[in-house]
């Protein structure tokens, strides 16, 4: 049988169905295998199975349905539980699930449609995603795989992956990588403590099976058992909607309680403290670090091409983003860009950054053809991309918001009044369990909009260097990698407001003040 069969769909377009290498036999008649599991340690197998799925089945849709397919992570959870409940702690249930999945990856039919068509984008299947996630997870864990090379190459082309995306670990869920790092840092004794605290928690104890406490003393005796217990607990809590990539407060509370357990060493406390700090941040550490889209109008904007150069250099070379430049955008290009960001590969990116550099007012942005775009509409539309739900969305708006400025006048002081303080207010010390929901996330959350200037005021640029704001922000982000982006923007505000500008329209010197608005739910650190 040939490797590919050809057919035509109802529109008459060529469709290729790759029957896969699964039907191919070796010379001795045995089916080809993807991984030689006997060579993979049990702990690595457990970690691999955990990395293949997301436990947050509602991660992409605020109006998710209860019948979303949660079977792969649920099957993995049950495999972990089977190992724990087996008297001999055999890892066979994990190996069998991995064998089943790799068999499917080997044999599923690959559908290829002509590149560049809408049909090609929607032809991407969950199996295609699973194949690439498997490959990237294997690379991350240094697990050797075989007999998938031909299919992998075709799926990479189908996803329109760049060389950097193909070589990185971009197609692994970063929240899983964070949990894997935490598991590696904890001792078997600490994982046992985590189990004990979960079983005492009224909300979390319902998520896990009873009787697991009997295994606490054995976690350090069998290699891989610590990993099974930890990943079982995490997946079970996730699947009960008590934990996801940004709502980690329950796990943070458990780790804080572990810090105060009698006998905890200073080294163990330090590990727990670092883990809590990490959980306070958005998940990060993937390669590429994120995606950056630059919209820049060059007409009547001296230094605009230098602005593009600076952003591309800093975000691509220094911060590790993939960068897409849209020079002189018009409305059709914005629509095309929105469609591009709906592609499946972007669901694995940890953040997205938008730059919009143009002339503007407080309410509008001027496009390359002179047409006006509502500033609010632009921000709203590009906030709604489902692939970036529960992820940082950073907007840098390097455009004027009006035609006034901050003029300096010789005065000795400014009359101020003291703000009153509210009395008799109350707060929730503990949010009632029935009032909590961590699945539905409004699209305007996890967003930061940073503007070059205050409303109704000018933003200044230099004839050769372009926007002063763009220059300052790029320099500071490059210098302060690993810092909170809000800290960087505070520095940018401070740096920019020290500068005296001279403009012929106004007597004397003037100043510019940038600012930002944020609904970030965690700390976003500059990669």
Coordinates of C-alpha atoms in Angstrom, one line a residue:
X1 CA 0.0 0.0 0.0
X2 CA 1.4 3.4 -0.8
X3 CA 2.1 5.9 2.0
X4 CA -0.4 8.4 0.8
X5 CA -3.8 8.1 -0.9
X6 CA -5.4 10.9 -2.8
X7 CA -9.0 11.9 -2.9
X8 CA -11.1 15.0 -3.7
X9 CA -13.5 16.7 -1.3
X10 CA -16.9 18.1 -2.2
X11 CA -15.3 21.4 -3.4
X12 CA -13.0 19.6 -5.8
X13 CA -9.8 20.4 -3.9
X14 CA -7.1 17.9 -3.6
X15 CA -7.1 16.2 -0.2
X16 CA -4.3 13.9 0.9
X17 CA -4.9 11.3 3.6
X18 CA -1.6 9.9 5.1
X19 CA -2.4 6.4 6.3
X20 CA 0.6 6.7 8.6
X21 CA 3.5 4.5 9.4
X22 CA 1.3 2.4 11.7
X23 CA 0.4 0.0 8.9
X24 CA 4.0 -0.5 7.9
X25 CA 5.7 -3.7 9.2
X26 CA 9.3 -4.4 9.9
X27 CA 11.0 -7.3 8.1
X28 CA 10.2 -9.8 10.9
X29 CA 6.5 -8.8 10.7
X30 CA 6.3 -6.8 13.9
X31 CA 4.7 -3.5 14.1
X32 CA 7.0 -0.6 14.4
X33 CA 7.2 0.9 17.9
X34 CA 7.6 4.6 18.7
X35 CA 9.4 4.4 22.0
X36 CA 11.3 1.5 23.6
X37 CA 9.6 1.8 26.9
X38 CA 11.9 -0.6 28.7
X39 CA 14.7 2.0 28.3
X40 CA 12.6 4.8 29.9
X41 CA 12.7 5.0 33.7
X42 CA 9.2 4.9 35.4
X43 CA 9.6 8.4 36.8
X44 CA 10.2 9.8 33.3
X45 CA 7.2 7.9 31.9
X46 CA 5.0 9.4 34.6
X47 CA 6.3 12.9 33.8
X48 CA 5.8 12.4 30.1
X49 CA 2.2 11.3 30.5
X50 CA 1.5 14.4 32.7
X51 CA 3.1 16.8 30.1
X52 CA 0.9 15.5 27.3
X53 CA -2.4 17.0 28.5
X54 CA -3.9 20.1 30.0
X55 CA -6.0 19.5 33.1
X56 CA -7.8 22.8 32.5
X57 CA -10.5 21.7 30.0
X58 CA -12.2 25.1 30.1
X59 CA -9.0 27.0 29.3
X60 CA -10.1 28.4 25.9
X61 CA -13.8 29.4 26.3
X62 CA -15.6 31.5 28.9
X63 CA -18.8 29.9 27.9
X64 CA -17.5 26.3 28.0
X65 CA -19.8 23.3 28.0
X66 CA -19.8 20.7 30.7
X67 CA -19.3 18.0 28.1
X68 CA -15.9 19.2 26.9
X69 CA -13.6 16.3 26.1
X70 CA -11.7 15.7 29.3
X71 CA -11.0 12.0 28.7
X72 CA -7.2 12.2 28.0
X73 CA -6.2 13.9 31.2
X74 CA -8.8 11.8 33.1
X75 CA -7.3 8.6 31.7
X76 CA -3.9 9.8 32.8
X77 CA -5.2 10.6 36.3
X78 CA -6.7 7.2 36.6
X79 CA -3.5 5.5 35.4
X80 CA -1.6 7.3 38.2
X81 CA -4.2 6.2 40.7
X82 CA -3.9 2.6 39.5
X83 CA -0.2 2.6 40.2
X84 CA -0.9 4.0 43.7
X85 CA -3.6 1.4 44.4
X86 CA -1.6 -1.5 43.1
X87 CA 0.0 -3.5 46.0
X88 CA 3.3 -3.9 44.1
X89 CA 3.2 -0.3 42.7
X90 CA 3.6 -1.6 39.1
X91 CA 3.9 1.2 36.6
X92 CA 2.3 -0.9 33.9
X93 CA -0.9 1.2 33.8
X94 CA 1.1 4.3 32.9
X95 CA 3.1 2.4 30.2
X96 CA -0.1 1.0 28.7
X97 CA -1.6 4.4 28.3
X98 CA 1.5 5.7 26.7
X99 CA 1.6 2.8 24.3
X100 CA -2.0 3.3 23.4
X101 CA -1.4 7.0 22.7
X102 CA 1.8 6.5 20.6
X103 CA 0.0 3.8 18.6
X104 CA -2.7 6.3 17.8
X105 CA -0.1 8.9 16.8
X106 CA 1.5 6.4 14.6
X107 CA -1.7 5.3 12.8
X108 CA -4.1 8.2 12.7
X109 CA -4.8 9.4 9.1
X110 CA -3.2 12.7 8.4
X111 CA -5.4 15.0 6.3
X112 CA -3.5 17.6 4.2
X113 CA -5.3 20.3 2.2
X114 CA -3.8 23.0 0.0
X115 CA -1.7 25.4 2.1
X116 CA -2.9 29.0 2.5
X117 CA -6.6 28.2 2.4
X118 CA -9.1 28.5 5.2
X119 CA -9.8 24.8 4.9
X120 CA -6.2 24.1 5.5
X121 CA -6.4 25.9 8.9
X122 CA -9.5 24.0 10.0
X123 CA -8.1 20.7 8.9
X124 CA -5.7 20.7 12.0
X125 CA -7.0 18.0 14.3
X126 CA -6.5 17.3 17.9
X127 CA -4.3 14.3 16.9
X128 CA -2.0 16.7 15.0
X129 CA -1.6 18.8 18.2
X130 CA -1.1 15.7 20.3
X131 CA 1.7 14.5 17.9
X132 CA 3.7 17.7 18.2
X133 CA 3.1 18.0 22.0
X134 CA 4.4 14.4 22.3
X135 CA 7.5 15.2 20.2
X136 CA 8.3 18.3 22.2
X137 CA 7.7 16.6 25.5
X138 CA 10.0 13.8 24.5
X139 CA 12.7 16.3 23.5
X140 CA 12.3 18.0 26.8
X141 CA 12.7 14.8 28.8
X142 CA 15.4 13.4 26.4
X143 CA 13.2 10.4 25.5
X144 CA 14.1 8.9 22.1
X145 CA 11.3 8.3 19.7
X146 CA 11.2 6.5 16.3
X147 CA 9.2 6.1 13.1
X148 CA 7.3 9.4 13.3
X149 CA 9.7 11.6 11.4
X150 CA 7.8 11.7 8.2
X151 CA 4.5 12.5 9.8
X152 CA 6.1 15.1 12.1
X153 CA 7.5 17.0 9.2
X154 CA 4.1 17.1 7.5
X155 CA 2.3 18.2 10.6
X156 CA 4.9 20.9 11.3
X157 CA 4.2 22.3 7.8
X158 CA 0.5 22.1 8.4
X159 CA 1.0 24.2 11.6
X160 CA 3.1 26.7 9.7
X161 CA 5.8 26.4 12.4
X162 CA 8.9 28.5 12.1
X163 CA 12.4 27.0 12.6
X164 CA 12.5 28.4 16.2
X165 CA 9.1 27.0 16.9
X166 CA 10.1 23.6 15.7
X167 CA 13.3 23.5 17.7
X168 CA 11.8 25.0 20.9
X169 CA 9.5 23.4 23.5
X170 CA 6.7 25.7 22.5
X171 CA 4.1 23.0 22.1
X172 CA 4.1 21.9 25.7
X173 CA 1.6 23.4 28.2
X174 CA 3.8 25.7 30.3
X175 CA 1.6 25.2 33.4
X176 CA 2.6 21.5 33.2
X177 CA 6.3 22.4 33.0
X178 CA 5.9 24.5 36.2
X179 CA 4.3 21.6 38.0
X180 CA 7.0 19.3 36.8
X181 CA 9.6 21.7 38.2
X182 CA 7.8 21.8 41.5
X183 CA 7.6 18.0 41.7
X184 CA 11.3 17.7 41.0
X185 CA 12.1 20.2 43.8
X186 CA 9.9 18.5 46.5
X187 CA 11.2 15.5 48.5
X188 CA 9.1 12.3 48.8
X189 CA 8.4 13.3 52.4
X190 CA 7.1 16.7 51.3
X191 CA 4.8 15.1 48.7
X192 CA 3.4 12.9 51.5
X193 CA 2.8 16.1 53.6
X194 CA 1.0 17.6 50.6
X195 CA -1.3 14.6 50.4
X196 CA -2.0 14.8 54.2
X197 CA -3.0 18.4 53.9
X198 CA -5.2 17.8 50.9
X199 CA -7.1 15.0 52.7
X200 CA -7.8 17.4 55.6
X201 CA -9.1 20.1 53.3
X202 CA -12.9 19.9 52.9
X203 CA -13.0 21.2 49.3
X204 CA -9.9 19.3 48.0
X205 CA -10.4 15.9 49.8
X206 CA -13.4 15.3 47.6
X207 CA -11.2 15.5 44.5
X208 CA -8.9 12.6 45.4
X209 CA -9.4 8.9 46.2
X210 CA -9.6 7.7 49.8
X211 CA -7.0 5.6 51.4
X212 CA -3.9 7.1 49.8
X213 CA -2.4 8.0 53.2
X214 CA -1.2 4.4 53.5
X215 CA 1.3 5.1 50.7
X216 CA 3.0 8.1 52.4
X217 CA 5.8 6.1 54.0
X218 CA 6.5 4.3 50.7
X219 CA 7.0 7.3 48.5
X220 CA 10.8 7.3 49.0
X221 CA 11.2 3.6 48.6
X222 CA 10.2 3.2 44.9
X223 CA 11.6 5.3 42.2
X224 CA 8.9 7.2 40.4
X225 CA 6.3 6.8 43.1
X226 CA 6.7 10.4 44.3
X227 CA 6.0 11.6 40.8
X228 CA 3.0 9.4 40.5
X229 CA 1.5 10.7 43.7
X230 CA 2.3 14.4 43.0
X231 CA 1.0 14.3 39.4
X232 CA -2.1 12.4 40.5
X233 CA -3.0 15.0 43.1
X234 CA -2.4 17.9 40.7
X235 CA -4.4 16.4 37.9
X236 CA -7.3 15.3 40.2
X237 CA -7.6 18.8 41.6
X238 CA -7.4 20.4 38.2
X239 CA -10.1 18.1 36.8
X240 CA -12.4 19.1 39.7
X241 CA -11.9 22.8 38.7
X242 CA -10.0 23.7 41.9
X243 CA -6.7 24.6 40.1
X244 CA -5.6 25.9 36.7
X245 CA -2.8 28.0 35.2
X246 CA -3.7 31.3 36.9
X247 CA -5.9 30.2 39.8
X248 CA -3.3 28.5 42.0
X249 CA -4.3 30.0 45.4
X250 CA -5.3 26.6 46.9
X251 CA -1.9 25.1 46.1
X252 CA -0.1 28.2 47.4
X253 CA -2.0 27.8 50.7
X254 CA -1.0 24.2 51.0
X255 CA 2.7 25.1 50.4
X256 CA 2.4 27.9 53.0
X257 CA 1.0 25.4 55.5
X258 CA 3.9 23.0 54.7
X259 CA 6.4 25.7 55.6
X260 CA 5.0 25.8 59.2
X261 CA 5.1 22.0 59.8
X262 CA 7.3 21.2 62.7
X263 CA 10.7 19.8 61.6
X264 CA 10.7 21.5 58.2
X265 CA 14.3 22.4 57.5
X266 CA 15.5 25.8 56.3
X267 CA 16.4 24.2 52.9
X268 CA 12.9 22.8 52.6
X269 CA 11.3 26.1 53.6
X270 CA 13.4 27.9 50.9
X271 CA 12.2 25.5 48.2
X272 CA 8.6 26.0 49.3
X273 CA 9.0 29.8 49.3
X274 CA 10.5 29.8 45.8
X275 CA 7.6 27.6 44.6
X276 CA 5.0 30.0 46.1
X277 CA 6.7 33.0 44.4
X278 CA 6.7 31.1 41.1
X279 CA 3.0 30.4 41.5
X280 CA 2.3 34.1 42.0
X281 CA 3.6 34.7 38.4
X282 CA 2.1 33.7 35.1
X283 CA 3.5 30.4 33.8
X284 CA 6.6 31.1 31.8
X285 CA 9.8 29.5 30.6
X286 CA 8.7 28.2 27.2
X287 CA 10.6 28.8 24.0
X288 CA 9.6 31.0 22.2
X289 CA 8.7 33.2 25.2
X290 CA 5.7 34.6 23.5
X291 CA 4.4 36.3 20.3
X292 CA 4.8 40.0 19.4
X293 CA 2.8 41.8 16.7
X294 CA 4.0 45.2 15.6
X295 CA 1.6 47.5 13.7
X296 CA 3.5 50.6 12.6
X297 CA 2.4 53.4 10.3
X298 CA 5.4 55.1 8.7
X299 CA 3.7 57.9 6.7
X300 CA 4.4 61.3 8.2
X301 CA 6.1 59.7 11.1
X302 CA 9.8 60.4 11.1
X303 CA 11.9 57.6 12.6
X304 CA 9.1 55.0 12.3
X305 CA 11.4 52.4 10.7
X306 CA 13.8 52.9 13.6
X307 CA 10.9 52.1 16.0
X308 CA 10.3 48.8 14.1
X309 CA 14.0 48.0 14.3
X310 CA 14.2 48.6 18.1
X311 CA 11.1 46.5 18.9
X312 CA 12.1 43.7 16.7
X313 CA 15.7 43.6 18.1
X314 CA 14.6 43.7 21.7
X315 CA 11.7 41.3 21.6
X316 CA 13.2 38.8 19.1
X317 CA 16.9 38.8 20.1
X318 CA 16.8 39.7 23.8
X319 CA 13.4 38.5 25.1
X320 CA 12.9 35.4 22.8
X321 CA 9.6 36.3 21.2
X322 CA 8.5 35.5 17.7
X323 CA 7.9 38.8 16.0
X324 CA 5.5 39.7 13.2
X325 CA 5.8 43.1 11.6
X326 CA 2.8 44.7 9.9
X327 CA 4.2 47.9 8.4
X328 CA 1.6 50.5 7.3
X329 CA -1.4 48.4 8.3
X330 CA -4.9 48.9 6.9
X331 CA -8.1 47.3 8.2
X332 CA -7.9 44.2 6.0
X333 CA -4.5 43.5 7.4
X334 CA -5.8 43.7 11.0
X335 CA -8.5 41.2 10.0
X336 CA -6.0 38.9 8.5
X337 CA -3.8 39.2 11.7
X338 CA -6.8 38.3 13.9
X339 CA -7.5 35.2 11.7
X340 CA -3.8 34.2 12.0
X341 CA -3.9 34.3 15.8
X342 CA -6.7 31.8 15.8
X343 CA -4.4 29.1 14.5
X344 CA -3.9 26.2 16.9
X345 CA -0.2 26.7 17.4
X346 CA -0.8 30.0 19.3
X347 CA -2.7 28.2 22.1
X348 CA 0.7 27.1 23.4
X349 CA 2.2 30.6 23.6
X350 CA 2.4 32.0 27.1
X351 CA 1.8 35.7 26.3
X352 CA 1.2 38.1 23.4
X353 CA 2.4 41.6 23.0
X354 CA 0.9 44.2 20.6
X355 CA 2.6 47.4 19.5
X356 CA 0.6 50.1 17.7
X357 CA 2.6 53.0 16.5
X358 CA 0.7 55.7 14.6
X359 CA -0.9 59.1 14.9
X360 CA -4.0 59.1 17.0
X361 CA -6.4 60.8 19.3
X362 CA -7.9 59.8 22.6
X363 CA -10.5 57.6 20.8
X364 CA -9.0 56.8 17.4
X365 CA -5.9 55.5 15.6
X366 CA -4.9 56.5 12.1
X367 CA -4.2 53.6 9.7
X368 CA -1.8 53.8 6.7
X369 CA -4.5 54.7 4.2
X370 CA -5.7 57.6 6.4
X371 CA -8.8 55.8 7.7
X372 CA -9.5 55.9 11.4
X373 CA -9.8 52.9 13.7
X374 CA -11.5 53.1 17.1
X375 CA -8.8 52.7 19.7
X376 CA -11.2 50.8 22.0
X377 CA -12.3 48.5 19.1
X378 CA -8.7 47.6 18.3
X379 CA -7.9 46.7 22.0
X380 CA -11.2 44.8 22.4
X381 CA -10.9 42.7 19.2
X382 CA -7.3 41.7 19.9
X383 CA -8.1 40.9 23.5
X384 CA -10.8 38.3 22.4
X385 CA -8.4 35.8 20.8
X386 CA -9.3 32.6 22.6
X387 CA -5.7 31.2 22.3
X388 CA -4.6 33.8 24.8
X389 CA -7.4 33.5 27.4
X390 CA -5.9 33.3 30.9
X391 CA -2.6 34.6 29.5
X392 CA -1.0 38.1 29.6
X393 CA -2.0 40.4 26.7
X394 CA 0.2 43.5 26.7
X395 CA -0.7 46.5 24.5
X396 CA 1.8 49.2 23.9
X397 CA 0.0 52.1 22.3
X398 CA 2.7 54.5 21.0
X399 CA 0.4 57.1 19.6
X400 CA -0.8 60.6 20.5
X401 CA -4.1 60.9 22.4
X402 CA -4.8 64.5 21.6
X403 CA -3.0 67.8 20.8
X404 CA -2.3 69.3 24.2
X405 CA 0.8 68.8 26.4
X406 CA 2.2 69.3 29.9
X407 CA 3.5 72.8 29.9
X408 CA 6.0 73.9 32.6
X409 CA 5.0 77.1 34.5
X410 CA 7.0 78.8 37.3
X411 CA 5.0 78.2 40.4
X412 CA 6.0 77.6 44.0
X413 CA 3.5 75.0 44.7
X414 CA 0.2 73.3 44.0
X415 CA -2.9 73.5 46.3
X416 CA -3.9 70.0 47.3
X417 CA -6.6 68.4 49.5
X418 CA -6.5 65.3 51.6
X419 CA -8.4 62.3 50.4
X420 CA -11.1 61.1 52.9
X421 CA -11.0 57.6 54.1
X422 CA -14.0 55.3 54.0
X423 CA -15.4 54.0 57.3
X424 CA -17.4 51.0 58.2
X425 CA -16.3 49.0 55.2
X426 CA -16.0 45.2 55.3
X427 CA -14.1 42.6 53.4
X428 CA -14.3 38.8 52.8
X429 CA -11.6 37.1 54.8
X430 CA -12.7 33.8 53.3
X431 CA -14.6 33.6 50.0
X432 CA -17.5 31.2 50.4
X433 CA -17.0 27.9 48.5
X434 CA -20.3 28.3 46.7
X435 CA -19.3 31.7 45.4
X436 CA -16.1 30.6 43.7
X437 CA -15.6 29.8 40.0
X438 CA -12.2 29.6 38.4
X439 CA -13.3 28.4 34.9
X440 CA -15.0 31.5 33.5
X441 CA -12.6 34.3 32.7
X442 CA -13.7 37.5 31.0
X443 CA -11.7 38.4 27.9
X444 CA -10.7 41.8 29.3
X445 CA -8.9 40.1 32.2
X446 CA -5.1 39.4 32.1
X447 CA -4.6 42.5 30.0
X448 CA -2.3 45.5 30.3
X449 CA -2.7 48.6 28.1
X450 CA 0.3 50.9 28.2
X451 CA -0.1 54.3 26.6
X452 CA 2.7 56.6 25.5
X453 CA 0.9 59.6 26.8
X454 CA -2.0 60.8 28.9
X455 CA -5.4 61.3 27.3
X456 CA -5.8 64.4 25.1
X457 CA -2.0 64.9 25.0
X458 CA 0.8 64.6 22.5
X459 CA 3.4 61.8 22.3
X460 CA 6.8 63.0 21.1
X461 CA 9.4 61.4 18.7
X462 CA 12.8 62.3 17.4
X463 CA 13.4 62.8 13.7
X464 CA 15.9 59.9 13.4
X465 CA 15.1 57.7 16.4
X466 CA 11.3 57.8 16.3
X467 CA 9.1 57.6 19.5
X468 CA 10.9 58.5 22.7
X469 CA 8.4 56.2 24.5
X470 CA 9.2 53.2 22.3
X471 CA 13.0 53.8 22.8
X472 CA 12.7 54.0 26.6
X473 CA 10.4 51.0 27.0
X474 CA 12.5 48.8 24.8
X475 CA 15.7 49.8 26.6
X476 CA 14.2 49.1 30.0
X477 CA 12.7 45.8 29.1
X478 CA 16.0 44.6 27.8
X479 CA 17.8 45.8 30.9
X480 CA 15.3 44.4 33.4
X481 CA 14.6 40.9 32.2
X482 CA 13.0 38.8 34.9
X483 CA 11.4 41.9 36.5
X484 CA 7.7 42.5 36.7
X485 CA 6.4 44.4 33.7
X486 CA 4.6 46.9 35.9
X487 CA 7.9 47.7 37.6
X488 CA 9.5 48.3 34.2
X489 CA 6.6 50.6 33.2
X490 CA 7.0 52.5 36.5
X491 CA 10.6 53.1 35.6
X492 CA 9.5 54.1 32.1
X493 CA 7.1 56.7 33.5
X494 CA 9.8 58.0 35.8
X495 CA 12.4 58.2 33.0
X496 CA 10.1 59.8 30.4
X497 CA 8.8 62.4 32.7
X498 CA 12.3 63.7 33.5
X499 CA 12.8 64.7 29.9
X500 CA 12.3 68.3 28.8
X501 CA 11.0 68.7 25.2
X502 CA 10.9 71.8 23.1
X503 CA 8.2 72.2 20.5
X504 CA 7.6 75.2 18.4
X505 CA 3.9 75.2 19.0
X506 CA 4.4 75.9 22.7
X507 CA 6.6 78.5 24.5
X508 CA 9.2 77.1 26.8
X509 CA 9.6 73.4 27.6
X510 CA 7.0 70.7 27.8
X511 CA 6.8 67.2 29.3
X512 CA 5.2 63.9 28.4
X513 CA 3.7 61.4 30.8
X514 CA 3.0 57.8 30.0
X515 CA 0.7 55.5 32.0
X516 CA -0.9 52.0 32.0
X517 CA -4.1 50.3 32.9
X518 CA -4.1 46.7 34.1
X519 CA -6.3 43.8 34.8
X520 CA -3.4 41.3 35.2
X521 CA -4.2 38.7 37.8
X522 CA -0.7 37.5 38.4
X523 CA 2.8 39.0 38.0
X524 CA 4.0 39.1 34.4
X525 CA 7.7 39.0 34.3
X526 CA 9.7 40.2 31.3
X527 CA 11.2 37.0 29.8

